[in-house]
Each structure stands twice: as C-alpha cells, then as structure tokens.
Short mmCIF file of C-alpha atoms and ligand atoms in Angstrom, two decimals:
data_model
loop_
_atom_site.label_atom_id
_atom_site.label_comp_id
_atom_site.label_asym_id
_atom_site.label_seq_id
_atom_site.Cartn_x
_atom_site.Cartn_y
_atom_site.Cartn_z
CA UNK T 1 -87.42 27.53 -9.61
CA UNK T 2 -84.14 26.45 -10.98
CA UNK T 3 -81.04 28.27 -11.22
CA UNK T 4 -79.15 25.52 -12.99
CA UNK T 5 -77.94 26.70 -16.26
CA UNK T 6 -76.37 22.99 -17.35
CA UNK T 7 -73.12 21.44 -16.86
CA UNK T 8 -69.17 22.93 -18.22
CA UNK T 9 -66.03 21.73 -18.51
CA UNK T 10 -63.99 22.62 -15.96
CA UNK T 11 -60.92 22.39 -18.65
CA UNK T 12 -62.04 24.01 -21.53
CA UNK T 13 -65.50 25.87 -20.73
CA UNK T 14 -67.34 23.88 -23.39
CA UNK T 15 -71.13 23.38 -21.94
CA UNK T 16 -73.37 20.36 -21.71
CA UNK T 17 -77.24 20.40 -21.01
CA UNK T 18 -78.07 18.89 -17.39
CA UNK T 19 -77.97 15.48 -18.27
CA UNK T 20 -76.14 12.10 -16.51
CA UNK T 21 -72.56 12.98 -17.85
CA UNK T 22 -69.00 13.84 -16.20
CA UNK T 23 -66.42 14.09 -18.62
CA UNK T 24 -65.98 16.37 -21.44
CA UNK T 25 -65.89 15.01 -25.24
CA UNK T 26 -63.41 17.55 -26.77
CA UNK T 27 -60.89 17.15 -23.55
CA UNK T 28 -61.45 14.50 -21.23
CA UNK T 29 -61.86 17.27 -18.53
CA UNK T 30 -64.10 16.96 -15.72
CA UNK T 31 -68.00 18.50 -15.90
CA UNK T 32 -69.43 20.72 -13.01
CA UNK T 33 -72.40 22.29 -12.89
CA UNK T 34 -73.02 25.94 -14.31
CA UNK T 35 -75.46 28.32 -11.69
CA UNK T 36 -77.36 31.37 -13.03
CA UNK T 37 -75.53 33.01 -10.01
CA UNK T 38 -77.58 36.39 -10.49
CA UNK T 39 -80.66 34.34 -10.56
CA UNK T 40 -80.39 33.21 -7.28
CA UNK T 41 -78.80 36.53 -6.07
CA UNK T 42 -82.18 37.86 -5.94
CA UNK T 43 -83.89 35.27 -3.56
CA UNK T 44 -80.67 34.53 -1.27
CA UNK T 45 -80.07 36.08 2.01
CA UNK T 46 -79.38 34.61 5.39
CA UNK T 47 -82.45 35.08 6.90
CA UNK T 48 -84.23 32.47 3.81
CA UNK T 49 -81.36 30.51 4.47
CA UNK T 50 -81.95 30.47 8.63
CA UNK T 51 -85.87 29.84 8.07
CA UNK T 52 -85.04 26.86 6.31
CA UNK T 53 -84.82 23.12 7.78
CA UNK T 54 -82.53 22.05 9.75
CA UNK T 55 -80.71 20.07 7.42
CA UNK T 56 -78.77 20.72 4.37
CA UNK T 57 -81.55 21.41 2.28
CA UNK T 58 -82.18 25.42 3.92
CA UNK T 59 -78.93 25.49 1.22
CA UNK T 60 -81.27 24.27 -1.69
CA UNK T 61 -81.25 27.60 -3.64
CA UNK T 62 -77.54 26.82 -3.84
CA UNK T 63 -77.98 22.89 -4.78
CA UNK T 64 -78.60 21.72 -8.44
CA UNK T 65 -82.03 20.16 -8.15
CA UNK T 66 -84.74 21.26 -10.54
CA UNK T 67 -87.49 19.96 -8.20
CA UNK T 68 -88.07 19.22 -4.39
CA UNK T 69 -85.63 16.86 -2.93
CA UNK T 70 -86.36 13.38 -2.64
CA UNK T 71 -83.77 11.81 -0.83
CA UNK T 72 -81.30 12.58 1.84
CA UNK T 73 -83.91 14.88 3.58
CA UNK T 74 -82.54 14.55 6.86
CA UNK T 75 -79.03 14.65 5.95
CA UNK T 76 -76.79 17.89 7.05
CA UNK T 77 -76.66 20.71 9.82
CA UNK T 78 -74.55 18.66 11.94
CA UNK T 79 -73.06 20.48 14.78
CA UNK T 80 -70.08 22.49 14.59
CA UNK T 81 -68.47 23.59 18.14
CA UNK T 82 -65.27 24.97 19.68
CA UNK T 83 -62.80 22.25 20.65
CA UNK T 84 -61.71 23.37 23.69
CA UNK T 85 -59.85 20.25 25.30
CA UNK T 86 -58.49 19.23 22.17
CA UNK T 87 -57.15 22.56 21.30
CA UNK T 88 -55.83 22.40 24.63
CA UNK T 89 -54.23 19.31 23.74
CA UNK T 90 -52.85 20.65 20.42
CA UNK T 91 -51.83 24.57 21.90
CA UNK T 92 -54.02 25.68 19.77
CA UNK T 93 -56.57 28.54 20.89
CA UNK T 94 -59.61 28.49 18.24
CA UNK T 95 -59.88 25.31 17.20
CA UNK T 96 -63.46 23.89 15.72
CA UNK T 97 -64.59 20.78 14.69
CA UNK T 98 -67.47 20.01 12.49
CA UNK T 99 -68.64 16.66 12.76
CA UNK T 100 -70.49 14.56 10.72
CA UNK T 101 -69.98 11.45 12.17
CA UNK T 102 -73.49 11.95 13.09
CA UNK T 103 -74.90 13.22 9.75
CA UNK T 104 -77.95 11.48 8.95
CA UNK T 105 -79.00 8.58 8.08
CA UNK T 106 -75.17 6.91 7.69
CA UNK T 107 -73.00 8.87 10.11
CA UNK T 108 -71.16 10.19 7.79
CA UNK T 109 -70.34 13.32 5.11
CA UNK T 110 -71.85 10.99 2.14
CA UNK T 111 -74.79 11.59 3.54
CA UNK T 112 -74.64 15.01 1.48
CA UNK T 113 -73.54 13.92 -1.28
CA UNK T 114 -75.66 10.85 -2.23
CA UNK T 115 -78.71 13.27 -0.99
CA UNK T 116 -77.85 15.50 -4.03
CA UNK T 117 -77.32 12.39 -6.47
CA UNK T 118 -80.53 10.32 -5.82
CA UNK T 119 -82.49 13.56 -5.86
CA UNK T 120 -80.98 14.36 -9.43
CA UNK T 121 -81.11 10.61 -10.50
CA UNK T 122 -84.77 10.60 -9.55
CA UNK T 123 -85.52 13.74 -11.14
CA UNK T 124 -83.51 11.98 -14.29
CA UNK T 125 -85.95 9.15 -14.40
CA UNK T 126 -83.81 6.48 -13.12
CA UNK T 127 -85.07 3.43 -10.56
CA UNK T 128 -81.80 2.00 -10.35
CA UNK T 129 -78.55 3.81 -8.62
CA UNK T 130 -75.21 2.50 -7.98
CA UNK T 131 -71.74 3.43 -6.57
CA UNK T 132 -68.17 2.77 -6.22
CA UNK T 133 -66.99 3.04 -2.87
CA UNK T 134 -64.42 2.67 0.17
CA UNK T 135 -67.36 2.22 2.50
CA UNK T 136 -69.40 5.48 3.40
CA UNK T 137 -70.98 6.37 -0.12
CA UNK T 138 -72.14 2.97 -0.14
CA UNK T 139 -73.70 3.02 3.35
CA UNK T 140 -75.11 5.92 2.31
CA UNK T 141 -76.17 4.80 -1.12
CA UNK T 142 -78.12 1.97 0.00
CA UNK T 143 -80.26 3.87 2.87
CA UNK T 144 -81.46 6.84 1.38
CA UNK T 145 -81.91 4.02 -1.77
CA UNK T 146 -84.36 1.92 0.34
CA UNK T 147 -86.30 5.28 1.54
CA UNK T 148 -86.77 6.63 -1.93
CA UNK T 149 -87.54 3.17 -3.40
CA UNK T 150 -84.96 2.60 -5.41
CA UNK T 151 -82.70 -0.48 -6.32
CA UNK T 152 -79.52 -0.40 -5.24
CA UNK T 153 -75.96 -1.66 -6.97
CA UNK T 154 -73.04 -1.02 -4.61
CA UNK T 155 -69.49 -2.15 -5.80
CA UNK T 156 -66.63 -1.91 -3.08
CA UNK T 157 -63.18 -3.35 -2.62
CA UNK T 158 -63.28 -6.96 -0.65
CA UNK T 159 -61.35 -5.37 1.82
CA UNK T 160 -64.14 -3.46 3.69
CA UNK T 161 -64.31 -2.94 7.77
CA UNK T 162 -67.00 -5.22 8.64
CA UNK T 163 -69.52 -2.56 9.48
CA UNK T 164 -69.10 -0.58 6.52
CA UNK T 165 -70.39 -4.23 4.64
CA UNK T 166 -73.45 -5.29 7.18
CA UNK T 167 -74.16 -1.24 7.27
CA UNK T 168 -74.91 -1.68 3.45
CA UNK T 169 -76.25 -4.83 3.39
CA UNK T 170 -79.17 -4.68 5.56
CA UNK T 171 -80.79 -1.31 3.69
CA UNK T 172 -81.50 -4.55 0.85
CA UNK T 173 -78.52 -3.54 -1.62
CA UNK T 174 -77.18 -5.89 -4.07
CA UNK T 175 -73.45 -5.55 -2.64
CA UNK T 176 -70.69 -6.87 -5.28
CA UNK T 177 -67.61 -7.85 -3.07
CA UNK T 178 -64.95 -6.97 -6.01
CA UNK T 179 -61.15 -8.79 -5.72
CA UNK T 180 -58.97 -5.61 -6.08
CA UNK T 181 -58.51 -2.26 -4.44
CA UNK T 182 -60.81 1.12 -4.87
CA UNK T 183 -59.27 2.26 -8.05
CA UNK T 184 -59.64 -1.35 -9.60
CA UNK T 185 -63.57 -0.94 -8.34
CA UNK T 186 -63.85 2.18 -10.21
CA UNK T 187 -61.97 1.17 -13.39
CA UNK T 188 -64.74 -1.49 -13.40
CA UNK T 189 -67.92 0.79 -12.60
CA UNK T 190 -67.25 3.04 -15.56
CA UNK T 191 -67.37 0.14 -17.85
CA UNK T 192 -70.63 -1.09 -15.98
CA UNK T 193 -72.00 2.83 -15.94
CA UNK T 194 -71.48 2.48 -20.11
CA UNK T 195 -73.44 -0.37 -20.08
CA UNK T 196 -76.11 -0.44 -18.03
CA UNK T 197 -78.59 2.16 -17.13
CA UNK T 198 -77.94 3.01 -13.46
CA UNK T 199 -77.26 6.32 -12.06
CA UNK T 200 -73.78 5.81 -10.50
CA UNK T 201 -73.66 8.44 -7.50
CA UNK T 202 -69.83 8.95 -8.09
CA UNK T 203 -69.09 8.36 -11.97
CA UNK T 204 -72.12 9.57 -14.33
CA UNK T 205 -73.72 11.93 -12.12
CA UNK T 206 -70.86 13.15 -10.32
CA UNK T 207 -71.06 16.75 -10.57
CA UNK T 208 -74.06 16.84 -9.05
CA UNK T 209 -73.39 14.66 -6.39
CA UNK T 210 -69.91 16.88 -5.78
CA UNK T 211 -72.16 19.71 -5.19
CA UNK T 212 -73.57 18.07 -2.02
CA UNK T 213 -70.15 18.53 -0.78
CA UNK T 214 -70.85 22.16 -0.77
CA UNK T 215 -72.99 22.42 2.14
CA UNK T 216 -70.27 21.38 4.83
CA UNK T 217 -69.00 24.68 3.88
CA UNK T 218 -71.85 27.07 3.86
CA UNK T 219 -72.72 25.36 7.18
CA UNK T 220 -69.41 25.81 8.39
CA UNK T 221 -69.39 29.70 7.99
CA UNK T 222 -73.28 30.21 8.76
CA UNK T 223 -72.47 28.48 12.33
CA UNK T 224 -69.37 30.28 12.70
CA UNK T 225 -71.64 33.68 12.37
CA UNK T 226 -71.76 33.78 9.02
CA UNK T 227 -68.24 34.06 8.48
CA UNK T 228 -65.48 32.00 7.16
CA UNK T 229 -62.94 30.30 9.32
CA UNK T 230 -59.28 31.15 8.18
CA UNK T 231 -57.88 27.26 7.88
CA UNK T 232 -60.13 24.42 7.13
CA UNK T 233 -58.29 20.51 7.90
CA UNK T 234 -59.78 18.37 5.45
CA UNK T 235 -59.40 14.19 4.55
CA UNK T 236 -58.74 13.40 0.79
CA UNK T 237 -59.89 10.56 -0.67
CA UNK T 238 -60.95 11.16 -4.51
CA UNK T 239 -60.08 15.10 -4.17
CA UNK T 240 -63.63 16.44 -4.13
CA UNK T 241 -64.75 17.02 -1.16
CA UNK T 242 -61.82 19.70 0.04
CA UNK T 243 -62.58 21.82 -3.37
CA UNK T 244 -66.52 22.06 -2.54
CA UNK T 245 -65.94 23.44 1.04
CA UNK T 246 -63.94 26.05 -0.35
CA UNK T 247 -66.16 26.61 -3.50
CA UNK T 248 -69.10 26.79 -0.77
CA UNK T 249 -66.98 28.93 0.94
CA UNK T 250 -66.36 31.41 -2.04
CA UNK T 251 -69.92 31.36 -2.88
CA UNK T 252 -71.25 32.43 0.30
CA UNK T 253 -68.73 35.78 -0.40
CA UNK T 254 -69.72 36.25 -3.72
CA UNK T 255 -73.34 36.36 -2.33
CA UNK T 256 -72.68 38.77 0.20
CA UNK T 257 -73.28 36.50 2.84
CA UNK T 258 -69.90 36.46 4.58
CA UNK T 259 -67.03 39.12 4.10
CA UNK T 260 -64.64 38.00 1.56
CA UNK T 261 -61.49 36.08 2.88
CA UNK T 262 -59.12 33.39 1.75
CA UNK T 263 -59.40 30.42 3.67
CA UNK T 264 -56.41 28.21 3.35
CA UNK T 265 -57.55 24.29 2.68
CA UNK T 266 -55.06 21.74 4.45
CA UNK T 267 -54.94 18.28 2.75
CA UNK T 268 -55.35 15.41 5.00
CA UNK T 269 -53.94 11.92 3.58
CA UNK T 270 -52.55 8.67 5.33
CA UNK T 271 -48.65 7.97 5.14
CA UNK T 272 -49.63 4.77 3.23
CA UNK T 273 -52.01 7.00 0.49
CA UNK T 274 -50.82 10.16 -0.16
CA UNK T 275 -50.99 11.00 -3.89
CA UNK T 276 -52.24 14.09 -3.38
CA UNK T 277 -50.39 15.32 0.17
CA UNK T 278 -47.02 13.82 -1.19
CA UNK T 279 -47.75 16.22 -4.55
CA UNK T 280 -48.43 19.03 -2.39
CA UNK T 281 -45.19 18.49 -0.57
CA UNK T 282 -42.91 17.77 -3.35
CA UNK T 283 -43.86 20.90 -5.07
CA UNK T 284 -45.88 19.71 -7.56
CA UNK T 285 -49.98 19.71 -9.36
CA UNK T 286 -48.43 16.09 -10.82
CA UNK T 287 -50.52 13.28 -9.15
CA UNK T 288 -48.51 10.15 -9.03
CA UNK T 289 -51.23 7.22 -8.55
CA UNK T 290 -49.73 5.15 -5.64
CA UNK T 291 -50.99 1.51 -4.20
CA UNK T 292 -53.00 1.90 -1.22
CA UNK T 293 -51.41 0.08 1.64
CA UNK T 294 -53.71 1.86 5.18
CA UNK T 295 -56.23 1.52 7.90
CA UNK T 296 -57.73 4.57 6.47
CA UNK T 297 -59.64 2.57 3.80
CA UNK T 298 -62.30 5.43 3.60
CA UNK T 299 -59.90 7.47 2.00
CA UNK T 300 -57.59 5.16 0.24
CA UNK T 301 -57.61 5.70 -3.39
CA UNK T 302 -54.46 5.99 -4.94
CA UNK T 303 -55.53 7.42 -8.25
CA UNK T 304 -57.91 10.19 -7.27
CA UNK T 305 -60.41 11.03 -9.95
CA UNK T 306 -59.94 15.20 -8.44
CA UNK T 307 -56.46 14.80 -7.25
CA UNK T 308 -54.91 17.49 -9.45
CA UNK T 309 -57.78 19.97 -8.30
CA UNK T 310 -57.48 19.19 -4.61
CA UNK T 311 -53.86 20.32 -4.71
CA UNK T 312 -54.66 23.25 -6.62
CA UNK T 313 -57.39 24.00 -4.01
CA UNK T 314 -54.41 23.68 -0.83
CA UNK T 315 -51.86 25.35 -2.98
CA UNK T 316 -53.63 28.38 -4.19
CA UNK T 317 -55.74 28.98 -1.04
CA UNK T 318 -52.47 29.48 0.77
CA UNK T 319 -52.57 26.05 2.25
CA UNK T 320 -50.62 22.76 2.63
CA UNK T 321 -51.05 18.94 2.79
CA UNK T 322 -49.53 16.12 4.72
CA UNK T 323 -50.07 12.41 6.09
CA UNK T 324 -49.90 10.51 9.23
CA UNK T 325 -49.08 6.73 9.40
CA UNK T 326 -51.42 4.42 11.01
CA UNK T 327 -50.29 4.65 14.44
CA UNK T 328 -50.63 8.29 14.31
CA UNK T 329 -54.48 7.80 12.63
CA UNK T 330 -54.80 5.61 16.13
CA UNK T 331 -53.56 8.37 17.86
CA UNK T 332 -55.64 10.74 16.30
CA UNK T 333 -58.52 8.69 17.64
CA UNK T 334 -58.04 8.14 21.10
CA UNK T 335 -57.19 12.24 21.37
CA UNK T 336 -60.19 13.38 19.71
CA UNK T 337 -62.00 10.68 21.66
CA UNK T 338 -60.76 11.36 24.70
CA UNK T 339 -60.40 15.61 24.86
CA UNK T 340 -64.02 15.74 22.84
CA UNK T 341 -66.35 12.55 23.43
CA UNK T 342 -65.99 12.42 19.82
CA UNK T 343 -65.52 8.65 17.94
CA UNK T 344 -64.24 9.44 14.99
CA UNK T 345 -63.14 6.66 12.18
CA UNK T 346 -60.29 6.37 10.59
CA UNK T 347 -60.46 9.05 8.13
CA UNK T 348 -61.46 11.55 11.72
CA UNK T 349 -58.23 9.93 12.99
CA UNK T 350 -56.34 11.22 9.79
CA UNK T 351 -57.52 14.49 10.49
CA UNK T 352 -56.67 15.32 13.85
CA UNK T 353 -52.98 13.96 13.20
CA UNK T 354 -52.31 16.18 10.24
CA UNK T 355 -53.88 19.21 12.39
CA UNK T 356 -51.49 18.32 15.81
CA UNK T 357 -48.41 17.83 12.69
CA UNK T 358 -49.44 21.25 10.65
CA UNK T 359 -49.95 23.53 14.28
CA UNK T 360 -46.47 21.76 15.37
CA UNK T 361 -44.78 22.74 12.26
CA UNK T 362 -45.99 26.73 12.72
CA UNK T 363 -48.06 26.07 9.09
CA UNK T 364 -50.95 26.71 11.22
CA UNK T 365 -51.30 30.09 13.31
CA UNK T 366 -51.91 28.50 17.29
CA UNK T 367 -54.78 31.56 17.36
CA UNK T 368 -56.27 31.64 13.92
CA UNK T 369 -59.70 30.20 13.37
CA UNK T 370 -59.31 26.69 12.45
CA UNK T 371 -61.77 23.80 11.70
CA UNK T 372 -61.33 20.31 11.41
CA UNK T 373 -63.12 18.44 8.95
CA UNK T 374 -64.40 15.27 10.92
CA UNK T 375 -66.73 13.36 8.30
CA UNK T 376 -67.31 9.98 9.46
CA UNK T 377 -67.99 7.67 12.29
CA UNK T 378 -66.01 5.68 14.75
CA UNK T 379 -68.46 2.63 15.01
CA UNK T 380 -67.43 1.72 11.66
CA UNK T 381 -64.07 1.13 11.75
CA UNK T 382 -63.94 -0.86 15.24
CA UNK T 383 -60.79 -3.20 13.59
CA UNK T 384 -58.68 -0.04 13.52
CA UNK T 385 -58.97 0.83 17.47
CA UNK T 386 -59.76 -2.59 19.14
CA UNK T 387 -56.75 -3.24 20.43
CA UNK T 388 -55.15 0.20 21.01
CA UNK T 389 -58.10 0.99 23.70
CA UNK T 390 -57.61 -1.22 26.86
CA UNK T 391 -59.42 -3.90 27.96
CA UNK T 392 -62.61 -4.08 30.28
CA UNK T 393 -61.99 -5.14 34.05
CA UNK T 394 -64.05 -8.28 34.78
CA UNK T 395 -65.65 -8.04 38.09
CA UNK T 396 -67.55 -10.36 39.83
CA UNK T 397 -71.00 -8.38 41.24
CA UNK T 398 -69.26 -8.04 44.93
CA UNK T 399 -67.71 -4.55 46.27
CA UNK T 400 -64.71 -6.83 47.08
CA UNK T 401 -63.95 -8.06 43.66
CA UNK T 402 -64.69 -4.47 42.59
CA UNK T 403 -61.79 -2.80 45.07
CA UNK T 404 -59.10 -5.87 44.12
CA UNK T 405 -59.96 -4.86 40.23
CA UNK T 406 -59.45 -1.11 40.97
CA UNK T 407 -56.59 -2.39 43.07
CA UNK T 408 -57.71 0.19 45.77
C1 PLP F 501 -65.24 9.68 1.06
C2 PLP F 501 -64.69 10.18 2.34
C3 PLP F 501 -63.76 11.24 2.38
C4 PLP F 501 -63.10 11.81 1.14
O1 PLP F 501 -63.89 12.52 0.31
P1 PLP F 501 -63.44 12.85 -1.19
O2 PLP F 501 -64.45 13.82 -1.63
O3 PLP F 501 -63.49 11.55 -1.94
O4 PLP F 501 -62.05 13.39 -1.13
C5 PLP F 501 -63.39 11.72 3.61
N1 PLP F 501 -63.85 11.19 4.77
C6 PLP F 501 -64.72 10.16 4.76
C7 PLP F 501 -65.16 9.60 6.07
C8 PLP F 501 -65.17 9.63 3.56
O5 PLP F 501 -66.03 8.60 3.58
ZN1 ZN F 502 -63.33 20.15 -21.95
#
C-alpha cells in the first residue's frame, strides 16, 4: 500500500508526481511530499505502530516508500530516557534526552534519513547514490550503500574530523576530498546531480530523505507515552531536521495518536555558524549566509538550504534559538559525558550548551517536559575533546607506583 499522493511545493502548492526532484519550476520553492492522510487514517493506531520492529520502520505507514524498505533497516528506536544528573546539573526537573549517537549502522541521526533516501532511490531504479556532507550523511551514505549494493559518491569539505573520513572510506565509497567549505560542496553537487545520474540523498531526492527526519519525533512522543514533550532542543545544520520533529510531532495529533499540543522547537547553532539562531534572535525569517568558522563541522553550513523554515518552525511553535562558542560545545561535552555516560560529538555538545543557556535565561520552564536532541556520536569528533579531558596516569604494574600516581 502507498499513501503517497506525489510531491508539492511548499511555496506555491503546485504538485509534482513522485519522481527525483526538489525544487519547484514556477517558484524555486522547495518540494515535500504530499500523504493521502485519510488513507492511512484507517490502518494507523498505536498498537500497529507498537507491533512493529524495533526500528524506525514500525513508522512506515507514515514514511514515503511505495515498497518494502531496502536500506537503513536497522536504523531508529534509539533510546530516549530521563536525564536525571544532567538535569540536576542544569536545575532543571524533566529533562530527556534522545540519543542517537547510537542509531544504527553510523551512530548517528543520518541514519534515518539516508534509510528513507536509498529505499526511494532504489525503488527509483538507481545503482548509484551520492551526497554532500559535513560528515554523518556521508558515513551513513556509504554503509547502508555497501549493504544494499550500491555505488557510492560522497563529496565533503577537506576539512573533515578524521573519523568522519576513514568512517566513510572503509564501507568502499569513492570519497571526493573538495577544497572549500560545505556550502561550496553543495554549490558543486547540484551541478554534478544535473549531470550525472546519481540519486543525491540531500539535493534531488531530498524530500524524501527529509521525511526520515520524521521518525525522531514520532519516537520521541510514543516513548514519552504517546505524548508530546512541551520543548524539544534541537542542532541546525541545513534547517531540516528541527521542522520534521515537529511535523512528526503534528502528525501524530492529527492522527489521534497523542493529544494535541504545541511543542516549542529551540534552535541549536554554534557562535561561529549561526545563520539561522542569529535570525531568530535579531527578529527576523531573513537568513543571512555567514562563513563557517567552528568545531561543530557537523552542523556548519552557513547558507542553509531550510534556514528560513527552521526559524519559522522556532518562531511560530513558541520557541527560540541561540549558539554557544566552542569552548562552551567542549563544555557541553564533558557535562553530558560526565552527569549521563553519554559521548556526544560536537553537534551533542551544541545542544546541551544552548539547553544550560535557554533554562538560565527562564526561556525554558525548569519543570516543563523538555528533550534534547542528541544526534550524533562522540567517537567521531575525538580532535574537538582531546585535550580538554585530562591525561592518563602512567603507572608502572607495582601497588607502589600505583599509590605515588594517586599521590595517596
Ligand atoms: C546533519 C546533522 C545535524 C543537522 O541536521 P539538519 O537537518 O541539516 O539541520 C545535526 N546533528 C548532526 C550530528 C548532524 O550530522
Ligand atoms: Zn512553487
């Protein structure tokens, strides 16, 4: 069964048939995918959803695949829990994180996302997918690539933490090292997505791969008890993923499957990349495209392709936006490290910095249900914490050299 109608303009409503586009002719607006919401309506209700798999894919009535999955089938359901040292730490009393730094296969929310896209690009007839990324998406891209038998073109800024570039290269992706910064990547991948016929996770078949997004929402509410938290914390990088957890969000209500209720969406940038916090906070939907300069490289795009619409979804959702520089993003680190046994990278780091800044400032209620949005993994982004962390005590293997190190 499919309960995709075909794609629409997010702009000016005009509709497309599902097919590997993302921007409308008529206004250069951006496509997303149309539902036949009373369609599904007549399957959906929480017990299909809970005798589902344990992975992102119990949401598939709500995903825009026209056939089985074929990739990603592991990816999602990652644990959501109450942060009770942290919150602690922040005097805050109902804090939650959800954390996909252990999503599956790549540790981290891209997981989602590129399951969606290689599904659809399979089901499109491609053999060949590609991506522009800051490092996740094309970690991501490359494994669930090699398990679905597809080959792989990855472009990313020459920049890259070190394990975000061995974490693609060993899956067997052709990896193109390109001289500039993310948006100078992209620029380049729509002119390669024009020419050659590759399904680009993030530029022609982007709203279906922004879909996958979706399902760190529903799962967010069905683990709360099927209901939605009132504040969500969320990193920004392109813009997308902080609109899809609310859409998923909003779906889930229209659906019947959680009461209606507006959660506010807090925008999470670094001090050095903040087009779309810095909007939010000068009073404006006006993105104004900025050069990247931050350890937060998973997130560092200054000219976000869903800037405008990430604003939009903190401003009208009753929430706000904000930044922490790089010492904070450290900071970030070593408390959600140290209160949860979490190791979150940079991105994670972003995160808890603009929650301890937002709780400070009152913006966030110190007892209303609040979860941070922790999408990717610490082991990636070793450069940004290495020497913030301590050093190890070398011992020799006696009890004496073991009591002068502890200086007991
Ligand atoms: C890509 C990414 C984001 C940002 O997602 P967008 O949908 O581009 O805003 C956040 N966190 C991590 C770890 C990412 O890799
Ligand atoms: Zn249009």
């Amino acid at each position: 069964m499919s309960s995709v109608l075909g794609l629409r303009c997010k702009e000016c409503g005009e509709r497309y048939p599902k097919s590997p586009v993302h921007v409308c002719e008529y206004c250069f607006g951006p496509l997303e995918v149309e539902y036949d919401y009373a369609e599904i309506a007549k399957v959906l209700t929480r017990k299909r959803i809970e005798d589902g798999p344990m992975s992102m894919w119990r949401y598939r009535d709500l995903l825009p695949l026209d056939d089985q999955p074929r990739a990603g089938l592991q990816a999602g359901f990652t644990p959501l829990f109450k942060a009770e040292r942290l919150g602690e730490a922040l005097g805050h009393k109902d804090l939650w994180v959800k954390n996909d730094a252990v999503n599956c296969p790549t540790q981290s929310f891209k997981d989602r996302v590129v399951a969606v896209a290689l599904s659809k690009a399979i089901e499109f007839g491609y053999d060949t997918v590609a991506c522009a990324s800051t490092g996740n998406l094309a970690n991501s891209v490359a494994a669930q690539a090699a398990q679905a038998g597809l080959k792989a073109y990855v472009f990313i800024p020459n920049n890259l933490e070190r394990s975000k570039v061995v974490g693609t290269l060993i899956y067997g992706a052709t990896v193109l090292s390109v001289q500039g910064n993310y948006d100078d990547v992209n620029r380049l991948c729509s002119e390669v997505a024009g020419k050659y016929p590759w399904a680009f996770a993030n530029v022609n078949i982007r709203p279906f791969y922004g879909d996958g997004s979706k399902t760190y929402g529903y799962e967010i509410a069905e683990q709360l008890g099927w209901r939605a938290p009132r504040h969500v914390v969320s990193p920004v990088g392109g813009g997308s993923l902080i609109g899809k957890i609310r859409k998923g969000l909003w779906e889930l209500a229209e659906f019947g499957l959680i009461e209606k209720r507006e959660t506010s969406m807090y925008a999470a940038q670094a001090a050095g990349c903040n087009p779309v916090s810095g909007a939010i906070k000068a009073g404006t939907d006006m993105i104004r495209p900025v050069r990247p300069d931050t350890i937060a490289k998973s997130i560092a795009i200054g000219n976000p392709a869903d800037g405008y619409y990430a604003v939009k979804a903190a401003t009208t959702s009753g929430g706000w936006g904000d930044d922490v520089t790089d010492e904070e993003i450290v900071e970030g680190m070593r408390l959600l490290a140290r209160t949860e046994g979490i190791w979150t990278e940079t991105a994670g780091g972003v995160v808890v910095g603009v929650a301890k800044k937002l709780i400070e400032q009152g913006r966030i209620p110190r007892d209303e249900t609040t979860v941070l949005a922790i999408t990717g993994n610490g082991l990636k982004t070793i450069e940004a914490v290495e020497d913030h962390i301590g050093e190890t005590l070398p011992i020799h293997p006696t009890l004496d050299s073991l009591e002068a190190a502890l200086g007991a």
